PDB file of C-alpha atoms in Angstrom:
ATOM      1  CA  MET F   1      -3.758  -5.038 -23.848  1.00 43.00           C
ATOM      2  CA  LEU F   2      -2.535  -4.673 -20.263  1.00 40.00           C
ATOM      3  CA  ARG F   3      -4.670  -4.195 -17.158  1.00 41.00           C
ATOM      4  CA  TRP F   4      -3.506  -1.976 -14.275  1.00 39.00           C
ATOM      5  CA  GLY F   5      -6.162  -1.546 -11.612  1.00 41.00           C
ATOM      6  CA  SER F   6      -9.157  -0.230 -13.517  1.00 41.00           C
ATOM      7  CA  LEU F   7      -7.058   0.974 -16.473  1.00 41.00           C
ATOM      8  CA  ASP F   8      -6.845  -0.746 -19.837  1.00 45.00           C
ATOM      9  CA  LEU F   9      -3.442   0.096 -21.306  1.00 43.00           C
ATOM     10  CA  ASN F  10      -2.294  -0.497 -24.869  1.00 50.00           C
ATOM     11  CA  GLY F  11       1.049  -2.249 -24.519  1.00 49.00           C
ATOM     12  CA  GLU F  12       2.859  -5.451 -23.812  1.00 49.00           C
ATOM     13  CA  ILE F  13       5.288  -7.032 -21.389  1.00 46.00           C
ATOM     14  CA  THR F  14       8.347  -8.617 -23.015  1.00 47.00           C
ATOM     15  CA  CYS F  15      10.937 -10.786 -21.272  1.00 46.00           C
ATOM     16  CA  GLY F  16      14.478 -11.007 -22.622  1.00 48.00           C
ATOM     17  CA  PRO F  17      17.235 -13.614 -22.250  1.00 48.00           C
ATOM     18  CA  ASP F  18      18.658 -11.612 -19.322  1.00 44.00           C
ATOM     19  CA  GLY F  19      15.598 -12.585 -17.285  1.00 44.00           C
ATOM     20  CA  LEU F  20      14.272  -9.016 -17.142  1.00 42.00           C
ATOM     21  CA  CYS F  21      10.781  -8.097 -18.213  1.00 42.00           C
ATOM     22  CA  ARG F  22       9.873  -4.713 -19.626  1.00 45.00           C
ATOM     23  CA  CYS F  23       6.509  -2.992 -19.858  1.00 45.00           C
ATOM     24  CA  ILE F  24       6.090  -1.100 -23.141  1.00 46.00           C
ATOM     25  CA  LEU F  25       3.138   1.250 -23.649  1.00 43.00           C
ATOM     26  CA  PHE F  26       2.065   1.853 -27.226  1.00 47.00           C
ATOM     27  CA  PRO F  27       1.593   5.437 -28.482  1.00 45.00           C
ATOM     28  CA  GLU F  28      -2.168   5.131 -28.651  1.00 44.00           C
ATOM     29  CA  THR F  29      -2.447   4.715 -24.878  1.00 42.00           C
ATOM     30  CA  SER F  30      -5.200   7.132 -23.914  1.00 42.00           C
ATOM     31  CA  GLN F  31      -4.444  10.451 -22.279  1.00 41.00           C
ATOM     32  CA  ASN F  32      -6.687   9.452 -19.395  1.00 42.00           C
ATOM     33  CA  ALA F  33      -4.641   6.323 -18.748  1.00 43.00           C
ATOM     34  CA  MET F  34      -1.392   8.279 -18.916  1.00 39.00           C
ATOM     35  CA  TYR F  35      -2.807  10.811 -16.455  1.00 36.00           C
ATOM     36  CA  HIS F  36      -3.465   8.074 -13.913  1.00 42.00           C
ATOM     37  CA  ILE F  37      -0.029   6.544 -14.500  1.00 39.00           C
ATOM     38  CA  LEU F  38       1.696   9.853 -13.829  1.00 35.00           C
ATOM     39  CA  ARG F  39      -0.554  10.596 -10.861  1.00 41.00           C
ATOM     40  CA  ARG F  40       0.609   7.375  -9.251  1.00 44.00           C
ATOM     41  CA  ALA F  41       4.261   7.910 -10.120  1.00 40.00           C
ATOM     42  CA  SER F  42       5.339   7.830  -6.462  1.00 44.00           C
ATOM     43  CA  GLY F  43       4.620   4.103  -6.453  1.00 47.00           C
ATOM     44  CA  LEU F  44       6.037   3.177  -9.849  1.00 43.00           C
ATOM     45  CA  ALA F  45       9.094   1.634  -8.225  1.00 47.00           C
ATOM     46  CA  LEU F  46       6.827  -0.893  -6.518  1.00 49.00           C
ATOM     47  CA  ILE F  47       5.139  -1.805  -9.798  1.00 43.00           C
ATOM     48  CA  ALA F  48       8.488  -1.942 -11.599  1.00 43.00           C
ATOM     49  CA  LEU F  49       9.814  -4.316  -8.964  1.00 45.00           C
ATOM     50  CA  LEU F  50       7.004  -6.779  -9.705  1.00 44.00           C
ATOM     51  CA  LEU F  51       7.389  -6.460 -13.482  1.00 41.00           C
ATOM     52  CA  MET F  52      11.151  -6.966 -13.377  1.00 41.00           C
ATOM     53  CA  ALA F  53      10.783 -10.181 -11.400  1.00 42.00           C
ATOM     54  CA  GLY F  54      10.275 -11.822 -14.796  1.00 41.00           C
ATOM     55  CA  PRO F  55      10.373 -15.590 -15.226  1.00 41.00           C
ATOM     56  CA  ALA F  56      12.169 -15.996 -11.902  1.00 38.00           C
ATOM     57  CA  ALA F  57       9.013 -15.025 -10.020  1.00 42.00           C
ATOM     58  CA  ALA F  58       7.153 -17.946 -11.554  1.00 40.00           C
ATOM     59  CA  GLN F  59       9.912 -20.397 -10.584  1.00 39.00           C
ATOM     60  CA  ASP F  60      10.746 -19.162  -7.079  1.00 51.00           C
ATOM     61  CA  GLU F  61       8.461 -18.496  -4.156  1.00 64.00           C
ATOM     62  CA  ALA F  62       6.575 -15.228  -4.586  1.00 73.00           C
ATOM     63  CA  PRO F  63       7.761 -12.378  -2.333  1.00 86.00           C
ATOM     64  CA  ASP F  64       5.937 -11.693   0.890  1.00 85.00           C
ATOM     65  CA  LEU F  65       4.782  -8.338   2.213  1.00 89.00           C
ATOM     66  CA  VAL F  66       8.073  -7.518   3.915  1.00 91.00           C
ATOM     67  CA  ASP F  67      10.258  -8.678   1.008  1.00 90.00           C
ATOM     68  CA  THR F  68       8.494  -6.291  -1.346  1.00 87.00           C
ATOM     69  CA  ALA F  69       8.686  -3.340   1.046  1.00 89.00           C
ATOM     70  CA  VAL F  70      12.414  -3.952   1.546  1.00 87.00           C
ATOM     71  CA  GLN F  71      13.166  -4.207  -2.174  1.00 87.00           C
ATOM     72  CA  ALA F  72      10.905  -1.401  -3.407  1.00 84.00           C
ATOM     73  CA  ASP F  73      12.122   2.176  -3.407  1.00 81.00           C
ATOM     74  CA  GLY F  74      10.205   4.626  -1.232  1.00 89.00           C
ATOM     75  CA  PHE F  75       9.393   2.479   1.827  1.00 93.00           C
ATOM     76  CA  ASN F  76      12.609   2.805   3.850  1.00 94.00           C
ATOM     77  CA  THR F  77      10.926   4.424   6.849  1.00 94.00           C
ATOM     78  CA  LEU F  78       8.229   1.755   6.958  1.00 95.00           C
ATOM     79  CA  VAL F  79      10.822  -1.018   6.856  1.00 94.00           C
ATOM     80  CA  GLN F  80      12.891   0.627   9.581  1.00 94.00           C
ATOM     81  CA  ALA F  81       9.789   1.047  11.722  1.00 95.00           C
ATOM     82  CA  LEU F  82       8.786  -2.610  11.265  1.00 95.00           C
ATOM     83  CA  LYS F  83      12.255  -3.696  12.363  1.00 95.00           C
ATOM     84  CA  THR F  84      12.210  -1.380  15.393  1.00 96.00           C
ATOM     85  CA  ALA F  85       8.800  -2.694  16.468  1.00 95.00           C
ATOM     86  CA  ASP F  86       9.861  -6.334  15.894  1.00 95.00           C
ATOM     87  CA  LEU F  87       6.990  -6.849  13.446  1.00 93.00           C
ATOM     88  CA  VAL F  88       9.012  -8.213  10.534  1.00 94.00           C
ATOM     89  CA  GLY F  89       8.544 -11.827  11.601  1.00 93.00           C
ATOM     90  CA  ALA F  90       4.804 -11.394  12.063  1.00 92.00           C
ATOM     91  CA  LEU F  91       4.301  -9.867   8.608  1.00 92.00           C
ATOM     92  CA  LYS F  92       6.407 -12.572   7.017  1.00 91.00           C
ATOM     93  CA  GLY F  93       4.001 -15.095   8.493  1.00 91.00           C
ATOM     94  CA  GLU F  94       1.366 -17.075   6.639  1.00 87.00           C
ATOM     95  CA  GLY F  95      -1.325 -14.415   6.913  1.00 84.00           C
ATOM     96  CA  PRO F  96      -3.257 -13.472   4.946  1.00 94.00           C
ATOM     97  CA  PHE F  97      -2.810  -9.785   5.690  1.00 95.00           C
ATOM     98  CA  THR F  98      -3.824  -6.566   4.027  1.00 96.00           C
ATOM     99  CA  VAL F  99      -1.259  -3.816   4.578  1.00 96.00           C
ATOM    100  CA  PHE F 100      -1.974  -0.162   3.920  1.00 97.00           C
ATOM    101  CA  ALA F 101       1.645   0.796   3.287  1.00 96.00           C
ATOM    102  CA  PRO F 102       2.642   4.443   3.821  1.00 96.00           C
ATOM    103  CA  THR F 103       5.479   5.752   1.675  1.00 95.00           C
ATOM    104  CA  ASP F 104       8.487   7.679   2.951  1.00 95.00           C
ATOM    105  CA  ALA F 105       6.702  10.835   1.799  1.00 95.00           C
ATOM    106  CA  ALA F 106       3.699   9.875   3.945  1.00 96.00           C
ATOM    107  CA  PHE F 107       5.887   9.571   7.047  1.00 96.00           C
ATOM    108  CA  GLY F 108       7.421  12.906   6.096  1.00 94.00           C
ATOM    109  CA  MET F 109       4.004  14.546   6.496  1.00 95.00           C
ATOM    110  CA  LEU F 110       4.023  13.880  10.254  1.00 95.00           C
ATOM    111  CA  ARG F 111       5.063  16.756  12.461  1.00 93.00           C
ATOM    112  CA  GLU F 112       8.770  17.506  12.623  1.00 93.00           C
ATOM    113  CA  GLY F 113      10.680  15.035  14.786  1.00 94.00           C
ATOM    114  CA  ALA F 114       7.742  12.618  15.131  1.00 95.00           C
ATOM    115  CA  VAL F 115       9.343   9.772  13.189  1.00 96.00           C
ATOM    116  CA  GLU F 116      12.606  10.022  15.130  1.00 96.00           C
ATOM    117  CA  LYS F 117      10.709   9.893  18.433  1.00 96.00           C
ATOM    118  CA  LEU F 118       8.678   6.885  17.316  1.00 96.00           C
ATOM    119  CA  LEU F 119      11.867   4.997  16.460  1.00 95.00           C
ATOM    120  CA  GLU F 120      13.273   5.444  19.972  1.00 95.00           C
ATOM    121  CA  PRO F 121      13.262   2.279  22.151  1.00 92.00           C
ATOM    122  CA  GLY F 122      10.905   3.852  24.681  1.00 94.00           C
ATOM    123  CA  ALA F 123       8.234   4.442  22.043  1.00 96.00           C
ATOM    124  CA  LYS F 124       8.020   0.827  20.886  1.00 96.00           C
ATOM    125  CA  ASP F 125       4.468   0.265  22.158  1.00 95.00           C
ATOM    126  CA  GLN F 126       3.198   3.421  20.469  1.00 96.00           C
ATOM    127  CA  LEU F 127       5.011   2.562  17.242  1.00 96.00           C
ATOM    128  CA  THR F 128       3.614  -0.967  17.300  1.00 96.00           C
ATOM    129  CA  GLN F 129       0.064   0.311  17.654  1.00 96.00           C
ATOM    130  CA  ILE F 130       0.487   2.774  14.787  1.00 97.00           C
ATOM    131  CA  LEU F 131       1.963   0.146  12.480  1.00 96.00           C
ATOM    132  CA  THR F 132      -0.653  -2.493  13.288  1.00 97.00           C
ATOM    133  CA  CYS F 133      -3.360   0.091  12.576  1.00 97.00           C
ATOM    134  CA  HIS F 134      -2.183  -0.304   8.971  1.00 97.00           C
ATOM    135  CA  VAL F 135      -2.762  -4.073   8.978  1.00 96.00           C
ATOM    136  CA  VAL F 136      -5.977  -6.032   8.511  1.00 96.00           C
ATOM    137  CA  GLY F 137      -6.111  -9.754   9.268  1.00 95.00           C
ATOM    138  CA  ALA F 138      -7.593 -10.690   5.897  1.00 94.00           C
ATOM    139  CA  ASP F 139      -6.772 -10.590   2.191  1.00 93.00           C
ATOM    140  CA  ALA F 140      -8.877  -7.617   1.043  1.00 94.00           C
ATOM    141  CA  MET F 141      -8.490  -6.662  -2.599  1.00 96.00           C
ATOM    142  CA  ALA F 142      -9.859  -3.320  -3.763  1.00 96.00           C
ATOM    143  CA  MET F 143     -12.961  -4.806  -5.391  1.00 96.00           C
ATOM    144  CA  ALA F 144     -13.794  -6.656  -2.172  1.00 96.00           C
ATOM    145  CA  ILE F 145     -13.441  -3.449  -0.147  1.00 97.00           C
ATOM    146  CA  LYS F 146     -15.668  -1.589  -2.593  1.00 97.00           C
ATOM    147  CA  GLY F 147     -18.217  -4.382  -2.377  1.00 97.00           C
ATOM    148  CA  MET F 148     -18.322  -4.114   1.429  1.00 97.00           C
ATOM    149  CA  ILE F 149     -18.686  -0.328   1.140  1.00 97.00           C
ATOM    150  CA  ASP F 150     -21.635  -0.786  -1.214  1.00 97.00           C
ATOM    151  CA  ASP F 151     -23.199  -3.407   1.048  1.00 97.00           C
ATOM    152  CA  ASP F 152     -22.966  -0.994   3.993  1.00 97.00           C
ATOM    153  CA  GLY F 153     -24.592   1.880   2.150  1.00 97.00           C
ATOM    154  CA  GLY F 154     -21.528   3.858   1.121  1.00 97.00           C
ATOM    155  CA  MET F 155     -19.198   3.491   4.113  1.00 98.00           C
ATOM    156  CA  HIS F 156     -17.593   0.377   5.606  1.00 97.00           C
ATOM    157  CA  ILE F 157     -15.785   0.110   8.947  1.00 97.00           C
ATOM    158  CA  VAL F 158     -12.420  -1.640   8.557  1.00 97.00           C
ATOM    159  CA  PRO F 159     -11.122  -3.129  11.828  1.00 96.00           C
ATOM    160  CA  THR F 160      -7.338  -3.342  12.053  1.00 97.00           C
ATOM    161  CA  LEU F 161      -5.030  -5.512  14.114  1.00 95.00           C
ATOM    162  CA  GLY F 162      -3.972  -2.416  16.060  1.00 95.00           C
ATOM    163  CA  GLY F 163      -7.507  -1.814  17.282  1.00 94.00           C
ATOM    164  CA  CYS F 164      -8.137   1.155  14.996  1.00 96.00           C
ATOM    165  CA  GLU F 165     -11.361   1.335  13.059  1.00 97.00           C
ATOM    166  CA  LEU F 166     -11.076   2.957   9.642  1.00 97.00           C
ATOM    167  CA  LYS F 167     -13.999   4.376   7.690  1.00 98.00           C
ATOM    168  CA  ALA F 168     -13.630   3.232   4.086  1.00 98.00           C
ATOM    169  CA  THR F 169     -15.367   5.003   1.208  1.00 98.00           C
ATOM    170  CA  TYR F 170     -14.662   5.272  -2.488  1.00 97.00           C
ATOM    171  CA  SER F 171     -15.241   7.556  -5.427  1.00 96.00           C
ATOM    172  CA  GLY F 172     -14.734   6.095  -8.861  1.00 93.00           C
ATOM    173  CA  ASP F 173     -11.599   3.976  -8.693  1.00 91.00           C
ATOM    174  CA  GLU F 174     -10.133   5.577  -5.565  1.00 95.00           C
ATOM    175  CA  ILE F 175     -10.560   4.219  -2.047  1.00 97.00           C
ATOM    176  CA  THR F 176     -10.270   6.643   0.882  1.00 98.00           C
ATOM    177  CA  LEU F 177      -9.792   5.757   4.544  1.00 98.00           C
ATOM    178  CA  GLU F 178     -10.636   8.005   7.470  1.00 98.00           C
ATOM    179  CA  ASP F 179      -8.764   7.286  10.688  1.00 97.00           C
ATOM    180  CA  GLU F 180     -10.136   7.937  14.170  1.00 96.00           C
ATOM    181  CA  ARG F 181      -8.623  11.419  14.204  1.00 96.00           C
ATOM    182  CA  GLY F 182     -10.689  12.378  11.163  1.00 96.00           C
ATOM    183  CA  ARG F 183      -7.672  12.372   8.851  1.00 97.00           C
ATOM    184  CA  MET F 184      -8.229  11.296   5.251  1.00 97.00           C
ATOM    185  CA  ILE F 185      -5.851   8.706   3.771  1.00 97.00           C
ATOM    186  CA  ASN F 186      -5.946   7.898   0.060  1.00 97.00           C
ATOM    187  CA  VAL F 187      -5.056   4.566  -1.525  1.00 97.00           C
ATOM    188  CA  THR F 188      -2.740   5.604  -4.364  1.00 95.00           C
ATOM    189  CA  ILE F 189      -1.886   2.102  -5.627  1.00 94.00           C
ATOM    190  CA  ALA F 190      -4.157  -0.867  -4.926  1.00 95.00           C
ATOM    191  CA  ASP F 191      -3.901  -4.634  -5.175  1.00 94.00           C
ATOM    192  CA  VAL F 192      -0.151  -5.306  -5.060  1.00 92.00           C
ATOM    193  CA  LYS F 193      -0.616  -9.036  -4.492  1.00 92.00           C
ATOM    194  CA  GLN F 194       1.913 -10.898  -2.325  1.00 91.00           C
ATOM    195  CA  SER F 195       2.361 -14.493  -1.219  1.00 91.00           C
ATOM    196  CA  ASN F 196       0.823 -13.783   2.185  1.00 92.00           C
ATOM    197  CA  GLY F 197      -1.590 -10.980   1.410  1.00 93.00           C
ATOM    198  CA  VAL F 198      -1.930  -7.720  -0.451  1.00 94.00           C
ATOM    199  CA  ILE F 199      -0.405  -4.234  -0.263  1.00 95.00           C
ATOM    200  CA  HIS F 200      -2.339  -1.025  -0.843  1.00 96.00           C
ATOM    201  CA  VAL F 201      -0.021   1.994  -0.968  1.00 96.00           C
ATOM    202  CA  VAL F 202      -1.338   5.013   0.981  1.00 97.00           C
ATOM    203  CA  ASP F 203      -0.338   8.674   1.027  1.00 96.00           C
ATOM    204  CA  ARG F 204      -0.578   9.326   4.777  1.00 97.00           C
ATOM    205  CA  VAL F 205       0.235   7.502   7.997  1.00 97.00           C
ATOM    206  CA  ILE F 206      -2.820   6.118   9.779  1.00 97.00           C
ATOM    207  CA  LEU F 207      -2.931   7.261  13.423  1.00 96.00           C
ATOM    208  CA  PRO F 208      -4.877   5.792  16.358  1.00 95.00           C
ATOM    209  CA  PRO F 209      -7.198   7.986  18.435  1.00 93.00           C
ATOM    210  CA  LYS F 210      -5.546  10.612  20.611  1.00 86.00           C
ATOM    211  CA  PRO F 211      -5.113   9.381  24.195  1.00 80.00           C
ATOM    212  CA  GLU F 212      -7.633  10.892  26.559  1.00 73.00           C
TER     213      GLU F 212
END
């Protein structure tokens, strides 16, 4: 039996002499579990990266937040933005950090030309604020976030290093964040544990409040 988030999957992970590990799901895996797997397919490359680390991951130092973003498919824009804003060193630091990591598709949802403008040298301060609005200075796993939401009566304010305050709620297994522009951001993959924190993959870019 395997555990992925809140899903119990019938399968096993096998590691071969080549050092690669493979996740095999048995035929009796429930339709509900398969539905959730397919629904989160945009982040499968990130999960596959962790599974394929195999025995080497136990022997070497675990990857940090930046290492995983660089190696995983689907986060090229985020990595480029971190480099442009000179935040790579900070997020490779000791932490712990929680990063709500937007995919390339999430950046693609911004208005046309927005990403290119943010990557220009003159927009570094704006880019830095946007990126740090995705970072929390604590190691917050999904269950901990849900616990804080419950403690606060159904909605918890998440302060970020960029000064943004996110409204966190959840329904069932899914955590949703509301940024200060009223935009809803969904956590599509939670609890990707790293050596200096945790990654939660999100489907939209978090934006700070509009300047007055």
